[in-house]
mmCIF file of C-alpha atoms and ligand atoms in Angstrom:
data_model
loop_
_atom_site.group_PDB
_atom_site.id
_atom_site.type_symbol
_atom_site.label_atom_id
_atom_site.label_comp_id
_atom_site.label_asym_id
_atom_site.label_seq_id
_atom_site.Cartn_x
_atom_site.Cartn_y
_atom_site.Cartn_z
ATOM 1 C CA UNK A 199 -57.031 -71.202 2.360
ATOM 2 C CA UNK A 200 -54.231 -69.615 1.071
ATOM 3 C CA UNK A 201 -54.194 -69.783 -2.920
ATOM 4 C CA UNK A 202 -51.111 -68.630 -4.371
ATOM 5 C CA UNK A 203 -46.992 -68.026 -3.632
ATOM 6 C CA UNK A 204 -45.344 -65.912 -5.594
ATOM 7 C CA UNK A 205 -41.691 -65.885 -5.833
ATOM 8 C CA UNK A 206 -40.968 -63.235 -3.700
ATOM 9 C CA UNK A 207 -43.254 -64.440 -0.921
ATOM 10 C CA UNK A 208 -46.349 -62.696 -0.968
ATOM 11 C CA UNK A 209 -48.768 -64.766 0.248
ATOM 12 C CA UNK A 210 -52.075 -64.557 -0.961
ATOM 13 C CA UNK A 211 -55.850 -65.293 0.807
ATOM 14 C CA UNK A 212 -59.334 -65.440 -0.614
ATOM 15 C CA UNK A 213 -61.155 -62.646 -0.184
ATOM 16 C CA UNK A 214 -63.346 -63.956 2.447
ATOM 17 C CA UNK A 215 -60.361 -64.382 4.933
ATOM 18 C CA UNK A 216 -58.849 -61.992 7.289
ATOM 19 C CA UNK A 217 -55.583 -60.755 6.323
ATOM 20 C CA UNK A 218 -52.752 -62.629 7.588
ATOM 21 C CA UNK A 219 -50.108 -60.503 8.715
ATOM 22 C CA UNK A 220 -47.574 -61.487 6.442
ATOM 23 C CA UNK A 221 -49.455 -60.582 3.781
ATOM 24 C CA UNK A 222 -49.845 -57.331 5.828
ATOM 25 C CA UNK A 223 -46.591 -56.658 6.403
ATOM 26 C CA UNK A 224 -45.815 -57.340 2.915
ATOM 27 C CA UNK A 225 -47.950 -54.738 1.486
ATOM 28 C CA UNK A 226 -46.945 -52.518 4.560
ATOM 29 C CA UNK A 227 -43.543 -52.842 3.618
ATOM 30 C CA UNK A 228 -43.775 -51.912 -0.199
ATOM 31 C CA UNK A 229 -46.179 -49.142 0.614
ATOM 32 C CA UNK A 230 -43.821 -47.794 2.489
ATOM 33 C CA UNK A 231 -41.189 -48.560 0.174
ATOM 34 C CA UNK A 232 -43.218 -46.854 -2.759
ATOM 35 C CA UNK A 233 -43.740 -43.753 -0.422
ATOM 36 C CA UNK A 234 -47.367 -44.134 -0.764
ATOM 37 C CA UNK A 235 -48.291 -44.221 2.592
ATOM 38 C CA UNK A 236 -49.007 -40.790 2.799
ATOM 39 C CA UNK A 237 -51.144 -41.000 0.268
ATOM 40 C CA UNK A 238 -53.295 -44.215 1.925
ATOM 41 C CA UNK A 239 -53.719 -41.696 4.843
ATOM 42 C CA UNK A 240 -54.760 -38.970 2.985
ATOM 43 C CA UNK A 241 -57.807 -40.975 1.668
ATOM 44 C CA UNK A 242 -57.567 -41.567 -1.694
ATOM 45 C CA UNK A 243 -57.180 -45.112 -1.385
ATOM 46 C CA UNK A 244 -60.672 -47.445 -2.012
ATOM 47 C CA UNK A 245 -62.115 -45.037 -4.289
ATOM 48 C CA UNK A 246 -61.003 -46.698 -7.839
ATOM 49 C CA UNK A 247 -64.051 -48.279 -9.441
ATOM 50 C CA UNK A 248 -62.215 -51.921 -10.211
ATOM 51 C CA UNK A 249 -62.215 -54.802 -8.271
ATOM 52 C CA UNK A 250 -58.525 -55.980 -7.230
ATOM 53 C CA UNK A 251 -57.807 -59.390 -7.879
ATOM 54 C CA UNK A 252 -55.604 -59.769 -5.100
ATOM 55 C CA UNK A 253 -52.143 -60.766 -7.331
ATOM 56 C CA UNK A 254 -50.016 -57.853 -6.051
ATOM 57 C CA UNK A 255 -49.569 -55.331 -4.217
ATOM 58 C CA UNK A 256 -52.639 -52.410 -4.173
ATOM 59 C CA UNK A 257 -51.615 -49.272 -5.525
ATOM 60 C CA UNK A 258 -54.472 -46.672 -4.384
ATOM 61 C CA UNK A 259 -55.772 -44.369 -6.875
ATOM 62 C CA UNK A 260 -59.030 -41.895 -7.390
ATOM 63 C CA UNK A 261 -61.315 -42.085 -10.601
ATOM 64 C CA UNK A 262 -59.664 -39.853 -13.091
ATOM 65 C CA UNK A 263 -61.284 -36.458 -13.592
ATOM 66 C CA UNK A 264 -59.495 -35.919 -16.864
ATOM 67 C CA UNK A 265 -62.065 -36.080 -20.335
ATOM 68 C CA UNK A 266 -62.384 -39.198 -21.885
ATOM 69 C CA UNK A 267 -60.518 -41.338 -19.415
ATOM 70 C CA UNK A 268 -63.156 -43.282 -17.892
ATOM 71 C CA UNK A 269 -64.517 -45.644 -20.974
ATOM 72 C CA UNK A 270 -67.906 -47.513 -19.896
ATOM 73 C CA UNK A 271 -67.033 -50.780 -21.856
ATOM 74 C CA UNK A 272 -66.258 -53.712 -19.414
ATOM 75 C CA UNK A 273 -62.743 -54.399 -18.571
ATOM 76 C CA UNK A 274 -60.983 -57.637 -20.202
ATOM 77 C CA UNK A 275 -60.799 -60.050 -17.584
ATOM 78 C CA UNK A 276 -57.732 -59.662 -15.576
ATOM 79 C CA UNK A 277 -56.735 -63.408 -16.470
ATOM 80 C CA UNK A 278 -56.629 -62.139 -20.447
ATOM 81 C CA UNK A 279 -54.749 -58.850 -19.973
ATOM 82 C CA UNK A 280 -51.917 -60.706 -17.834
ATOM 83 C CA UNK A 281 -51.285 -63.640 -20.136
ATOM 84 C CA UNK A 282 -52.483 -62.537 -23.877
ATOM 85 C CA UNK A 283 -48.952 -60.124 -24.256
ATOM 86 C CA UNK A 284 -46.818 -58.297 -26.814
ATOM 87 C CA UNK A 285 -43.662 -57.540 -25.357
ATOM 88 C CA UNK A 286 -40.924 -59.244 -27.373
ATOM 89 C CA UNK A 287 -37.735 -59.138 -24.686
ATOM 90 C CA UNK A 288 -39.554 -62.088 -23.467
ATOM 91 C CA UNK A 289 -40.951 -63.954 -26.515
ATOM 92 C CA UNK A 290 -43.132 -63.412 -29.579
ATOM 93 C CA UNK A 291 -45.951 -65.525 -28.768
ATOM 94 C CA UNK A 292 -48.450 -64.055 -26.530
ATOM 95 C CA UNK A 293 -47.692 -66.369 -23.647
ATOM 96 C CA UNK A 294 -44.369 -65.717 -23.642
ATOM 97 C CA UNK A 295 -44.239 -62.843 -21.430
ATOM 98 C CA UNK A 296 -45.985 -64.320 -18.745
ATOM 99 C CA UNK A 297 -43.864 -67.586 -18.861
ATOM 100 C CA UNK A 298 -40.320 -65.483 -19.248
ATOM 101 C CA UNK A 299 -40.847 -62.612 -17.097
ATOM 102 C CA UNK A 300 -39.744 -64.738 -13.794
ATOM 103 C CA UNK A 301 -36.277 -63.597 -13.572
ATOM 104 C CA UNK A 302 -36.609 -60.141 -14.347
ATOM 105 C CA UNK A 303 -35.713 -57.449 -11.634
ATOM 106 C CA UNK A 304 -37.961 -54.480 -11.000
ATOM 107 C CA UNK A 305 -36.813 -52.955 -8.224
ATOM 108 C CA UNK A 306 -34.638 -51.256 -7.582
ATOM 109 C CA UNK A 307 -35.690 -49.032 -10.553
ATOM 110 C CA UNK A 308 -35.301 -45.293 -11.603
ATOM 111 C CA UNK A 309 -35.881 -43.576 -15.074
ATOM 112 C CA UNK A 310 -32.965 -41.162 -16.210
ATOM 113 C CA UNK A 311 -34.876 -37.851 -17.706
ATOM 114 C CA UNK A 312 -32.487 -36.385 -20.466
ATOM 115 C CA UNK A 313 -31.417 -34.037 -23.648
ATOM 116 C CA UNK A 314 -33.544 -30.583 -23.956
ATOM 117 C CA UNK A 315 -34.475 -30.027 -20.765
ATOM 118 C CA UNK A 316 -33.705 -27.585 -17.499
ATOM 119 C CA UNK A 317 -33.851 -30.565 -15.382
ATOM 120 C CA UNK A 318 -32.044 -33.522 -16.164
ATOM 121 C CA UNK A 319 -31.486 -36.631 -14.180
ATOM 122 C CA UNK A 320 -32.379 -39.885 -12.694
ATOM 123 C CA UNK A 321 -35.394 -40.160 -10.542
ATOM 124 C CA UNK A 322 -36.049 -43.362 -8.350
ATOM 125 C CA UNK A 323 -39.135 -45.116 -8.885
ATOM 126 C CA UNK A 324 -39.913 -44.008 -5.277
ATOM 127 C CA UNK A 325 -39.776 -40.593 -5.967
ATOM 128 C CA UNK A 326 -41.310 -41.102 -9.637
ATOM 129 C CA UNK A 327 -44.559 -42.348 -7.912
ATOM 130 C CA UNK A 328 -44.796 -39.035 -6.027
ATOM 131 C CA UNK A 329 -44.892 -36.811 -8.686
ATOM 132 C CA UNK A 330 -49.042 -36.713 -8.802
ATOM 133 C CA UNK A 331 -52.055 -38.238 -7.043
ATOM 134 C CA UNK A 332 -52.791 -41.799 -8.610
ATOM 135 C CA UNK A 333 -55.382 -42.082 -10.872
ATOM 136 C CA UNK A 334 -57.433 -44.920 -12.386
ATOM 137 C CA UNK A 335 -58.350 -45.012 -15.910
ATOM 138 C CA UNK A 336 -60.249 -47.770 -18.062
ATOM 139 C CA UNK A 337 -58.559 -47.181 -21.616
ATOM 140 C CA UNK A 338 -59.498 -48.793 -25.226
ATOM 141 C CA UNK A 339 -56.620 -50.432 -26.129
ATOM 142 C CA UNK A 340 -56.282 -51.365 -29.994
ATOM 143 C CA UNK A 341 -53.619 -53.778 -30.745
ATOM 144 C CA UNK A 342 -52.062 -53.737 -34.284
ATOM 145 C CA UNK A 343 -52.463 -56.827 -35.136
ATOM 146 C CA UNK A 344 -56.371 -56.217 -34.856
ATOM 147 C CA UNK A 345 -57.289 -57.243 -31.274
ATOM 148 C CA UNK A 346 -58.564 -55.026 -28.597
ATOM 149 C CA UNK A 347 -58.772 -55.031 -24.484
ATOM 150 C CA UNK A 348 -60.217 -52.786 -22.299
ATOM 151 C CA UNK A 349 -57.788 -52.041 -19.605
ATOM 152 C CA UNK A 350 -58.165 -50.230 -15.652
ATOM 153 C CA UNK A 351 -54.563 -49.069 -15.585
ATOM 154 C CA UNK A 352 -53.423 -46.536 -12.490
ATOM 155 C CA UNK A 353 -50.989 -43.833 -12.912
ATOM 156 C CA UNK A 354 -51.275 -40.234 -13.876
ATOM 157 C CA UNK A 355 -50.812 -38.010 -17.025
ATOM 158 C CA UNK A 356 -47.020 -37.881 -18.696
ATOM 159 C CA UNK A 357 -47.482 -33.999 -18.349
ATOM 160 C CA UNK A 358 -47.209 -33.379 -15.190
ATOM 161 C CA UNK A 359 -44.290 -35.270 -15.099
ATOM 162 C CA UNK A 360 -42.882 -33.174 -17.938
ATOM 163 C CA UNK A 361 -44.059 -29.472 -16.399
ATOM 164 C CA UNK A 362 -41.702 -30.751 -13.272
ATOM 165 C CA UNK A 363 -38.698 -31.118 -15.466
ATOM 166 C CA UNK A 364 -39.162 -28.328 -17.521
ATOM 167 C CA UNK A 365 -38.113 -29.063 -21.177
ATOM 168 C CA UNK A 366 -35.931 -26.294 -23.364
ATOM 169 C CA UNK A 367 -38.291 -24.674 -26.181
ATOM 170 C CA UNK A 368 -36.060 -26.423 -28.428
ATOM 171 C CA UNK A 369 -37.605 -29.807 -27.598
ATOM 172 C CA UNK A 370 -40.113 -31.198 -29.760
ATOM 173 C CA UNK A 371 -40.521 -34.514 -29.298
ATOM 174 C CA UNK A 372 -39.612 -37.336 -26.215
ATOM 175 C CA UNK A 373 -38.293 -40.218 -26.242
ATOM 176 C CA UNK A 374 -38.926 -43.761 -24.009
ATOM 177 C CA UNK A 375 -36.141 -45.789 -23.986
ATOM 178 C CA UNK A 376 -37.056 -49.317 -22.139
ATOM 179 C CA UNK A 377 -35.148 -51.410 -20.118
ATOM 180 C CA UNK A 378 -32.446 -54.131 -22.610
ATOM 181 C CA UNK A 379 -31.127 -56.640 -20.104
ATOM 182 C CA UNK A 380 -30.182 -60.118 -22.138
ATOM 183 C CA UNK A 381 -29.443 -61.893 -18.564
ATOM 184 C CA UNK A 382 -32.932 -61.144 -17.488
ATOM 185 C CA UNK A 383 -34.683 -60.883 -20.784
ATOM 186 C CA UNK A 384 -34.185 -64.223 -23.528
ATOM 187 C CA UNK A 385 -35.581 -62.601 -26.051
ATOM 188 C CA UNK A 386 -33.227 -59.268 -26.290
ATOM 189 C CA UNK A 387 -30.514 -59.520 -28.695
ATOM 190 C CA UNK A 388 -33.289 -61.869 -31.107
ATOM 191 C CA UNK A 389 -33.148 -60.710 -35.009
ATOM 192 C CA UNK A 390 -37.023 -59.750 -34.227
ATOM 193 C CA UNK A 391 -36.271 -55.740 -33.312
ATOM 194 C CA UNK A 392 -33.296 -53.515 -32.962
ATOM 195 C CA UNK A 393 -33.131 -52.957 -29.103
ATOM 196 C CA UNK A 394 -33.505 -51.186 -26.562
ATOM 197 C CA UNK A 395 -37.280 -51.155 -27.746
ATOM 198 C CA UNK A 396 -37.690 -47.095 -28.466
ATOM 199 C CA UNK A 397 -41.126 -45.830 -28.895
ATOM 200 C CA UNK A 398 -41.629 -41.951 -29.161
ATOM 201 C CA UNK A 399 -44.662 -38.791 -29.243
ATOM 202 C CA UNK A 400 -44.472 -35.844 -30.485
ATOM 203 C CA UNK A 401 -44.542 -32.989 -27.702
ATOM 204 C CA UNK A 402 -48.216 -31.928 -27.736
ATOM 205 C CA UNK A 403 -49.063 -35.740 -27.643
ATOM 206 C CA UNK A 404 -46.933 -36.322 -24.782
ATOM 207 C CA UNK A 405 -48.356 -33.436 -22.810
ATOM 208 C CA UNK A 406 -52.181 -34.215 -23.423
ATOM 209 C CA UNK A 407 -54.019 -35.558 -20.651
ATOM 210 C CA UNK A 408 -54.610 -38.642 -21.451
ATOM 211 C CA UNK A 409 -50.847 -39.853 -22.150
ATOM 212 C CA UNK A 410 -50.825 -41.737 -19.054
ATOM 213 C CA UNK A 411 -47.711 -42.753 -17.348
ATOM 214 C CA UNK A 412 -48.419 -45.933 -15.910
ATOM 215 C CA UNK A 413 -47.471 -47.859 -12.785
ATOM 216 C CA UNK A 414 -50.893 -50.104 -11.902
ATOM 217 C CA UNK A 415 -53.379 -51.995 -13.262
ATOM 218 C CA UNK A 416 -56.569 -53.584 -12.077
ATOM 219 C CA UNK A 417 -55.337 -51.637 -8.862
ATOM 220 C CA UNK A 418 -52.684 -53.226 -8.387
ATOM 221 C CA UNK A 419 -49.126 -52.650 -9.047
ATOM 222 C CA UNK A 420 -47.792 -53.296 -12.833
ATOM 223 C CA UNK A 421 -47.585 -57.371 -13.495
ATOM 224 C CA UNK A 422 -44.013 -57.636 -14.643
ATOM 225 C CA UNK A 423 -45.487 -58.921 -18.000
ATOM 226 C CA UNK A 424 -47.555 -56.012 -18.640
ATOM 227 C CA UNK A 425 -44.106 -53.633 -18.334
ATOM 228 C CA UNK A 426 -43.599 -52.955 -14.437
ATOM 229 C CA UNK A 427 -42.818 -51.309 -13.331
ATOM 230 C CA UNK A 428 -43.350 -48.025 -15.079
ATOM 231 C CA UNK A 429 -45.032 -47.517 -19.020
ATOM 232 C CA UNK A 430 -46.590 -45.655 -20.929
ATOM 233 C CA UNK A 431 -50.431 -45.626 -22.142
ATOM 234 C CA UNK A 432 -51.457 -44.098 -25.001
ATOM 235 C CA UNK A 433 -54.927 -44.734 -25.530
ATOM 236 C CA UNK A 434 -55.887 -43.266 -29.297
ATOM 237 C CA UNK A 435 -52.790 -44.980 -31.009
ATOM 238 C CA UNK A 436 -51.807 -48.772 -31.672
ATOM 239 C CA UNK A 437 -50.823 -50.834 -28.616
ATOM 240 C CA UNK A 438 -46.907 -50.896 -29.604
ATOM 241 C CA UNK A 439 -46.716 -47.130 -28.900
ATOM 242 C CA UNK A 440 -46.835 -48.019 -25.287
ATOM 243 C CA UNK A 441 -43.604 -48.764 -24.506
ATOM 244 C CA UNK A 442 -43.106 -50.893 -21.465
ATOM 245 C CA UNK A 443 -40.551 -51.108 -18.501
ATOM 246 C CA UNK A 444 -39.035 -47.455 -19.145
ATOM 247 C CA UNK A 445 -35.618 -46.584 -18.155
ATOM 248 C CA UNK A 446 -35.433 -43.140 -20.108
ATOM 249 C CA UNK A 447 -37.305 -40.325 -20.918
ATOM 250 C CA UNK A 448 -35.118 -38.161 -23.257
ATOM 251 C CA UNK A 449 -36.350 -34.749 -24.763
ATOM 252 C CA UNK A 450 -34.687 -34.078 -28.624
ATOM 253 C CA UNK A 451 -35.901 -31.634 -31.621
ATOM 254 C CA UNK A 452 -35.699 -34.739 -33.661
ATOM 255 C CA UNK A 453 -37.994 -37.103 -34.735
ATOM 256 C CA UNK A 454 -36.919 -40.615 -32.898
ATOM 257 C CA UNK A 455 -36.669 -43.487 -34.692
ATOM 258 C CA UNK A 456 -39.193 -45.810 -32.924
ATOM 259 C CA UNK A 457 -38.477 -49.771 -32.731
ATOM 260 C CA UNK A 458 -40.987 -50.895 -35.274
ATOM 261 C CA UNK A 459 -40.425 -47.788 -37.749
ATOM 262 C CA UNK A 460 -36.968 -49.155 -37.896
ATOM 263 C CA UNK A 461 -38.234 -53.027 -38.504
ATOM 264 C CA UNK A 462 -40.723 -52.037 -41.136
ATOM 265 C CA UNK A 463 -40.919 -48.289 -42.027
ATOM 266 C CA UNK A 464 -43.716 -48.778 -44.806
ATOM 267 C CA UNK A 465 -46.197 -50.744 -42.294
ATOM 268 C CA UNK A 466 -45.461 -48.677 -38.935
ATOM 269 C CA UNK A 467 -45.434 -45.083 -38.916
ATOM 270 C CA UNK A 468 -43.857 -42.785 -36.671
ATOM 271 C CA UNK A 469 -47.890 -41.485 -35.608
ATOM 272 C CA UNK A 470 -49.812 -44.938 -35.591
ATOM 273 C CA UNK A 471 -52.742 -43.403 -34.820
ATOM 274 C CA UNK A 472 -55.326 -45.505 -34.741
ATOM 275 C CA UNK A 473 -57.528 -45.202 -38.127
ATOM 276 C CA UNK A 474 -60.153 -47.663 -39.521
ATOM 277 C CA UNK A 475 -59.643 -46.056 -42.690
ATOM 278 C CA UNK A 476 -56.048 -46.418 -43.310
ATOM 279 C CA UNK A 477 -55.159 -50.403 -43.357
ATOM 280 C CA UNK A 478 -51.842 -51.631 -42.444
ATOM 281 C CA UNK A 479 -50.244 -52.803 -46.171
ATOM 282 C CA UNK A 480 -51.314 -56.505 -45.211
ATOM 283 C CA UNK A 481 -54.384 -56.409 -43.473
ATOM 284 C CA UNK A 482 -57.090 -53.806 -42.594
ATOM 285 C CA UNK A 483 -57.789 -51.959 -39.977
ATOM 286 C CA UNK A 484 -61.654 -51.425 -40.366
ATOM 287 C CA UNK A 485 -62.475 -53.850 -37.553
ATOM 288 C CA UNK A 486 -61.073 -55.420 -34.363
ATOM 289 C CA UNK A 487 -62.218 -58.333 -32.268
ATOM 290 C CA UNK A 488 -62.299 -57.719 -28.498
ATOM 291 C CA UNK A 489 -60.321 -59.853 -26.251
ATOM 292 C CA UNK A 490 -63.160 -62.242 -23.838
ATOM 293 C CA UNK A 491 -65.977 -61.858 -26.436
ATOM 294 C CA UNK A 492 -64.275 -64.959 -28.557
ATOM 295 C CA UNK A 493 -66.678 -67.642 -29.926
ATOM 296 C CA UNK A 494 -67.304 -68.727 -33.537
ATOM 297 C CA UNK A 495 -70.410 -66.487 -33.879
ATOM 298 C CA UNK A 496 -69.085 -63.234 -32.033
ATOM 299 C CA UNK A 497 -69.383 -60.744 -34.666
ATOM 300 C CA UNK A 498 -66.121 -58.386 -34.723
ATOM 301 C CA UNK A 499 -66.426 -54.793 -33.635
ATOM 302 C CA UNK A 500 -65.699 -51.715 -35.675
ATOM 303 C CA UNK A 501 -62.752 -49.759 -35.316
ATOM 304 C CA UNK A 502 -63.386 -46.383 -34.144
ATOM 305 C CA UNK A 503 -61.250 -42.929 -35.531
ATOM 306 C CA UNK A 504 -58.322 -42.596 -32.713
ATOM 307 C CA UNK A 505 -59.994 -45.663 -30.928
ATOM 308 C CA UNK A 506 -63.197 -43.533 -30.378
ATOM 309 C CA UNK A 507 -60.933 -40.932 -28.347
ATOM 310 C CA UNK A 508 -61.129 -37.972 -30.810
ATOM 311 C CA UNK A 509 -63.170 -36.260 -29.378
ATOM 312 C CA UNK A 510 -60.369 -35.678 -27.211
ATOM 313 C CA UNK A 511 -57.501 -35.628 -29.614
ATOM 314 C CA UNK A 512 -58.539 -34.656 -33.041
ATOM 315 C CA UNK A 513 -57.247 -31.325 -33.023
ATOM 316 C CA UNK A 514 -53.713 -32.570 -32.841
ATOM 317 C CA UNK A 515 -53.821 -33.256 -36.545
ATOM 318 C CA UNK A 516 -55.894 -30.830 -37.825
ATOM 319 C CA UNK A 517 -54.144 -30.317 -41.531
ATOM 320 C CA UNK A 518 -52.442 -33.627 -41.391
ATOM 321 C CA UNK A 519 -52.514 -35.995 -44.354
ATOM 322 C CA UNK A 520 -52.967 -38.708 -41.894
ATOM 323 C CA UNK A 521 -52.899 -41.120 -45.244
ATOM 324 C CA UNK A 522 -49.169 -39.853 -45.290
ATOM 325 C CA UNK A 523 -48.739 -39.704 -41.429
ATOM 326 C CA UNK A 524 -50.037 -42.919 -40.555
HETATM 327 N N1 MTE B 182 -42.810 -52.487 -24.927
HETATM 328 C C1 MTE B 182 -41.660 -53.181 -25.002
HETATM 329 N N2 MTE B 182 -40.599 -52.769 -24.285
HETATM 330 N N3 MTE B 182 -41.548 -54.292 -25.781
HETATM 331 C C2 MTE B 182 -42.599 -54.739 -26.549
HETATM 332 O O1 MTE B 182 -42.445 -55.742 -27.259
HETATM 333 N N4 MTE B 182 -44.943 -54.408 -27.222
HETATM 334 C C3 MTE B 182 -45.946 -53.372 -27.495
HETATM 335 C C4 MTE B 182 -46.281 -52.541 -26.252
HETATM 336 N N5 MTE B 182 -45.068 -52.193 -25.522
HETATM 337 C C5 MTE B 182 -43.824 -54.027 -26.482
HETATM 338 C C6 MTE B 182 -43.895 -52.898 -25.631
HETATM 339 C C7 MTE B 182 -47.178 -53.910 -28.069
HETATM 340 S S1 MTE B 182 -47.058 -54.481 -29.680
HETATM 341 C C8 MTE B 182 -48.375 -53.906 -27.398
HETATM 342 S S2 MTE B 182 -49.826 -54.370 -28.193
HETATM 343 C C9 MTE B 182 -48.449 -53.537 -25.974
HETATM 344 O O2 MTE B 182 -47.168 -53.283 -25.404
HETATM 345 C C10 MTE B 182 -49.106 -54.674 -25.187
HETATM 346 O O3 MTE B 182 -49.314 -54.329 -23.840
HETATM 347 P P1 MTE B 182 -50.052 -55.355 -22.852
HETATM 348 O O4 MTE B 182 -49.345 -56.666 -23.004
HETATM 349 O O5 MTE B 182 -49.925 -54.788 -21.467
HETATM 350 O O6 MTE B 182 -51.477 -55.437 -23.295
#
């Protein structure tokens, strides 16, 4: 039985069915589009702990060796983390995104790498991919607005991206510009945001390990409603730091003025951090509930310092008033 069709013809079978060759050739042919057949061969594919839910194309990757990348809590359903969204070029409500993303185009894609650095220029997605052995990694994520997933994304850390492009001394911070497309995206040009959506890190936070450059989930390629095909994921601050459907990586000495610091300065910091202790000026922060455990009597969980990663992280702002730098 063959359950789903998606637009672009990928045919879909239950899991207790032979592959039909379409399907075959379909993932055959983006494999090979993505360059990742090399990689396939080489073994690491099958070795991710998540179960695939058979929506997309796979996108092989190894458990994640790096500290703190692995959490033990048990993923959101895939259902939830594809259709409960933030990402405003296609709607504010959280169903948006899935119901607007149809026409947008996400291939071909490449990310232009610019400013304060030896080695600008644009890099296809193709090549993009290439840059390090896939990775899975089952992040906290802590919305905001005070709701939490736990997501099995795939890609590998920002740095190593960054070490290949070598940035000037001179650069202390990077940028993400994402993709701003009104034909493809209804929501872009809306009062709601200044765009493109800009979301930035300073240098030592882009460079940690964890700052995970993102291109799967659920071991699959990016759902174009989670920000295919390329984000970023930033596990220890607030959801909207992860910007979504990059075209730009730019390197600058200044601070960049980030989409929702522009919208509302006093209630979204340049940092956003996540801290039960500091509360957002209209609601706190001390607890969040956790996307699938919904029911009248599910008690809320509590917020954790940097999302329980700071262990990890901590030492980034030693010193910092992080009442101030919130
Ligand atoms: N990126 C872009 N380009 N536009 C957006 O509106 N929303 C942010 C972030 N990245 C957003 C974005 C917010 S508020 C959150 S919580 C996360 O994406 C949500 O990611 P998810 O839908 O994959 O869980």
């Amino acid at each position: 039985m063959l359950i789903k069709t998606l637009e672009d013809g990928f045919v879909h079978p239950v899991p207790s069915e032979i592959t039909p060759a379409q399907v075959y050739q379909n993932r055959r042919q983006w494999l090979q589009q993505a360059g990742m057949l090399g990689l396939a061969a080489a073994g690491l594919e099958a070795q991710a702990q998540t179960v695939r839910p058979g929506e997309l194309p796979p996108l092989p990757a190894k458990v994640s060796g790096v500290a703190g990348a692995m959490a033990t809590d048990t993923p959101t359903p895939y259902r939830d983390a594809t259709t409960y969204n933030n990402f405003y070029e296609f709607g504010t409500d959280k169903l948006d995104p899935v119901r607007n993303v149809k026409n947008f185009v996400t291939s071909p894609w490449s990310v232009e790498i610019e400013g304060l650095v030896k080695k600008p220029g644009r890099i296809n997605l193709e090549d993009l991919l290439k840059v390090s052995a896939m990775e899975e990694r089952i992040y906290r994520m802590r919305c905001v607005e005070g709701w939490s997933m736990v997501m099995p994304w795939v890609g590998y850390s920002l740095s190593e991206l960054i070490k290949r492009v070598e940035p000037l001394g001179s650069a202390k911070f990077v940028e993400f510009v994402t993709l701003a497309d009104p034909k493809t995206m209804p929501y872009v040009g809306s009062r709601v945001l200044s765009w493109p959506y800009v979301e930035g890190l300073r240098m030592d936070e882009a460079m940690h390990p964890l700052t995970l450059l993102t291109f799967g989930l659920y071991g699959e390629v990016l759902p174009k409603q989670n920000g295919a095909p390329v984000r970023l994921n930033v596990p220890w601050k607030y959801g909207f730091k992860n910007a979504k459907s990059i075209v730009k990586i730019r390197f600058t000495d200044k601070q960049p003025a980030t989409a929702w610091n522009k919208a509302a300065a006093n209630e979204y910091g340049f940092y956003s951090n996540v801290n039960p202790n500091v509360d957002h000026p209209r609601w706190s922060q001390a607890t969040e509930r956790r996307i699938g455990e919904d029911g009248l009597l599910t008690k809320k969980r509590k917020t954790l310092m940097f999302n329980g990663y700071e262990a990890q992280v901590g030492q980034l702002y030693a010193g910092m008033d992080l009442t101030k730098n919130f």
